mmCIF file of C-alpha atoms in Angstrom:
data_model
loop_
_atom_site.group_PDB
_atom_site.id
_atom_site.type_symbol
_atom_site.label_atom_id
_atom_site.label_comp_id
_atom_site.label_asym_id
_atom_site.label_seq_id
_atom_site.Cartn_x
_atom_site.Cartn_y
_atom_site.Cartn_z
ATOM 1 C CA MET A 23 0.060 -0.228 -0.123
ATOM 2 C CA PHE A 24 2.598 2.065 1.013
ATOM 3 C CA HIS A 25 4.681 1.621 -2.327
ATOM 4 C CA THR A 26 1.832 2.320 -4.199
ATOM 5 C CA LEU A 27 1.105 5.830 -2.460
ATOM 6 C CA ARG A 28 4.960 6.904 -2.941
ATOM 7 C CA LYS A 29 4.713 6.031 -6.464
ATOM 8 C CA THR A 30 1.638 8.053 -6.822
ATOM 9 C CA ILE A 31 3.109 11.216 -5.090
ATOM 10 C CA ASP A 32 6.700 10.578 -6.817
ATOM 11 C CA SER A 33 4.964 10.032 -10.488
ATOM 12 C CA PRO A 34 4.618 13.687 -11.151
ATOM 13 C CA PHE A 35 7.713 14.535 -10.170
ATOM 14 C CA ASP A 36 9.463 11.959 -11.843
ATOM 15 C CA LEU A 37 7.971 13.183 -14.924
ATOM 16 C CA ILE A 38 9.295 16.657 -14.417
ATOM 17 C CA ARG A 39 12.858 15.384 -14.008
ATOM 18 C CA GLU A 40 12.699 13.292 -16.855
ATOM 19 C CA VAL A 41 11.452 16.179 -19.178
ATOM 20 C CA ASP A 42 14.408 18.575 -17.595
ATOM 21 C CA ARG A 43 16.724 15.789 -18.406
ATOM 22 C CA ALA A 44 15.854 15.507 -21.727
ATOM 23 C CA LEU A 45 15.787 19.070 -22.365
ATOM 24 C CA GLY A 46 19.070 19.398 -20.617
ATOM 25 C CA SER A 47 18.096 21.465 -18.234
ATOM 26 C CA TYR A 48 17.880 19.409 -15.026
ATOM 27 C CA GLN A 49 20.343 21.013 -12.415
ATOM 28 C CA THR A 50 20.913 19.618 -8.770
ATOM 29 C CA PRO A 51 21.445 22.177 -6.113
ATOM 30 C CA ALA A 52 24.913 23.242 -5.336
ATOM 31 C CA PHE A 53 27.105 20.925 -3.450
ATOM 32 C CA PRO A 54 27.678 21.706 0.685
ATOM 33 C CA VAL A 55 30.818 23.264 1.665
ATOM 34 C CA ASP A 56 32.644 24.244 4.796
ATOM 35 C CA ILE A 57 34.859 27.115 4.808
ATOM 36 C CA HIS A 58 37.563 27.822 7.904
ATOM 37 C CA GLU A 59 40.518 29.989 8.438
ATOM 38 C CA THR A 60 43.569 29.098 9.895
ATOM 39 C CA GLY A 61 46.798 31.704 10.559
ATOM 40 C CA GLU A 62 48.305 30.367 7.225
ATOM 41 C CA HIS A 63 45.414 29.281 4.958
ATOM 42 C CA PHE A 64 41.558 29.748 4.149
ATOM 43 C CA VAL A 65 40.577 26.183 3.733
ATOM 44 C CA ILE A 66 37.121 24.915 1.538
ATOM 45 C CA GLU A 67 35.859 21.496 1.791
ATOM 46 C CA ALA A 68 33.373 20.463 -0.411
ATOM 47 C CA ASP A 69 31.167 17.236 -0.598
ATOM 48 C CA LEU A 70 31.353 15.947 -4.013
ATOM 49 C CA PRO A 71 30.982 12.211 -3.533
ATOM 50 C CA GLY A 72 30.701 10.183 -6.626
ATOM 51 C CA TYR A 73 32.469 12.788 -9.011
ATOM 52 C CA PRO A 74 36.025 11.696 -10.354
ATOM 53 C CA LYS A 75 38.936 13.184 -9.780
ATOM 54 C CA ASP A 76 39.386 14.021 -13.420
ATOM 55 C CA GLN A 77 35.589 15.617 -13.439
ATOM 56 C CA ILE A 78 36.302 18.288 -10.882
ATOM 57 C CA GLU A 79 37.756 21.375 -12.223
ATOM 58 C CA LEU A 80 38.910 24.741 -10.260
ATOM 59 C CA ASN A 81 39.510 27.730 -12.158
ATOM 60 C CA LEU A 82 40.493 31.262 -10.731
ATOM 61 C CA ASP A 83 39.898 34.369 -12.331
ATOM 62 C CA GLY A 84 40.979 37.388 -10.465
ATOM 63 C CA ASN A 85 39.615 36.996 -6.893
ATOM 64 C CA VAL A 86 36.844 34.386 -7.753
ATOM 65 C CA LEU A 87 37.219 30.626 -7.577
ATOM 66 C CA GLU A 88 34.727 28.549 -9.257
ATOM 67 C CA VAL A 89 34.745 25.038 -8.582
ATOM 68 C CA THR A 90 32.774 22.711 -11.286
ATOM 69 C CA ALA A 91 32.035 19.109 -10.946
ATOM 70 C CA ASN A 92 30.634 16.542 -13.428
ATOM 71 C CA ARG A 93 29.247 13.174 -12.904
ATOM 72 C CA VAL A 94 28.103 11.311 -16.193
ATOM 73 C CA ALA A 95 25.639 8.691 -16.329
ATOM 74 C CA PRO A 96 27.121 5.321 -17.173
ATOM 75 C CA GLU A 97 26.310 3.875 -20.902
ATOM 76 C CA ALA A 98 22.914 1.980 -21.180
ATOM 77 C CA ALA A 99 23.774 -1.774 -20.844
ATOM 78 C CA GLU A 100 21.828 -4.638 -21.507
ATOM 79 C CA ASP A 101 23.428 -6.722 -18.407
ATOM 80 C CA ARG A 102 22.157 -3.871 -16.230
ATOM 81 C CA GLY A 103 18.566 -4.791 -16.867
ATOM 82 C CA GLU A 104 15.411 -2.517 -16.731
ATOM 83 C CA PRO A 105 15.631 0.132 -14.282
ATOM 84 C CA ARG A 106 12.923 0.158 -11.253
ATOM 85 C CA VAL A 107 14.270 3.059 -9.168
ATOM 86 C CA THR A 108 16.340 6.023 -10.430
ATOM 87 C CA GLU A 109 17.271 8.634 -7.589
ATOM 88 C CA ARG A 110 21.201 9.159 -8.624
ATOM 89 C CA VAL A 111 21.565 12.127 -10.118
ATOM 90 C CA PHE A 112 24.178 12.361 -13.126
ATOM 91 C CA ALA A 113 24.799 16.310 -13.432
ATOM 92 C CA LYS A 114 27.210 19.249 -13.716
ATOM 93 C CA VAL A 115 27.450 21.241 -10.405
ATOM 94 C CA GLN A 116 29.061 24.562 -9.796
ATOM 95 C CA ARG A 117 29.786 27.231 -7.451
ATOM 96 C CA SER A 118 31.843 30.427 -7.071
ATOM 97 C CA PHE A 119 33.334 31.611 -4.103
ATOM 98 C CA ARG A 120 34.626 35.487 -3.964
ATOM 99 C CA LEU A 121 37.942 35.172 -2.300
ATOM 100 C CA PRO A 122 39.551 37.816 -0.056
ATOM 101 C CA GLU A 123 42.195 40.093 -1.080
ATOM 102 C CA THR A 124 44.547 38.295 1.408
ATOM 103 C CA VAL A 125 44.712 35.182 -0.539
ATOM 104 C CA ASP A 126 48.084 34.385 -2.547
ATOM 105 C CA PRO A 127 46.825 33.290 -5.739
ATOM 106 C CA ASN A 128 49.887 31.363 -6.243
ATOM 107 C CA ALA A 129 49.729 29.344 -3.076
ATOM 108 C CA ILE A 130 46.385 27.126 -3.755
ATOM 109 C CA ASP A 131 46.109 23.437 -3.298
ATOM 110 C CA ALA A 132 43.144 21.025 -3.997
ATOM 111 C CA GLN A 133 43.158 17.590 -3.000
ATOM 112 C CA VAL A 134 39.948 14.859 -3.213
ATOM 113 C CA ALA A 135 39.543 12.395 -0.975
ATOM 114 C CA ASP A 136 36.823 10.034 -0.013
ATOM 115 C CA GLY A 137 34.439 12.264 -1.948
ATOM 116 C CA VAL A 138 35.429 15.310 -0.261
ATOM 117 C CA LEU A 139 37.554 18.297 -2.115
ATOM 118 C CA THR A 140 39.798 20.058 0.005
ATOM 119 C CA VAL A 141 41.153 23.387 -1.426
ATOM 120 C CA LYS A 142 43.896 25.312 0.502
ATOM 121 C CA LEU A 143 44.221 28.927 -0.150
ATOM 122 C CA GLY A 144 47.454 30.241 1.096
ATOM 123 C CA LYS A 145 47.183 34.121 2.492
ATOM 124 C CA ARG A 146 49.891 36.491 1.385
ATOM 125 C CA ASP A 147 52.879 36.828 3.488
ATOM 126 C CA GLU A 148 52.131 40.299 4.612
ATOM 127 C CA VAL A 149 48.671 39.131 6.361
ATOM 128 C CA LYS A 150 50.175 35.901 7.860
ATOM 129 C CA PRO A 151 50.736 36.025 11.551
ATOM 130 C CA ARG A 152 54.138 36.374 12.757
ATOM 131 C CA ARG A 153 56.042 35.806 15.933
ATOM 132 C CA ILE A 154 58.233 38.597 16.911
ATOM 133 C CA SER A 155 60.849 37.984 19.474
ATOM 134 C CA VAL A 156 61.747 39.861 22.493
ATOM 135 C CA ASN A 157 65.487 40.772 22.643
#
């Protein structure tokens, strides 16, 4: 009974998603991020589970960092059988971040592990905290 009710409720939304996909306009919400600051860096951690490393791209234009990730649907194969439930989203996601002037554009490092993209944005030397010795 609940299966029939869920199918009845989901059916119109499934149709909308299929039409959007066919028209190429289906987009997922932006991916979630955490941003924190240390004395040496700004750090952006973005959840991108299932996005292959070679499909994640970072571009810096002035002081705007753009992160784009693309997950392409697998090719249809006879051995996969007829789909019964399709909830996984295969789409391109993108976010832009306006960086503070204190970021050193030559000190940016990005790594991905376990579906989390970590971008370390180094600060310019003149704004880093420094220790002053007392003589």
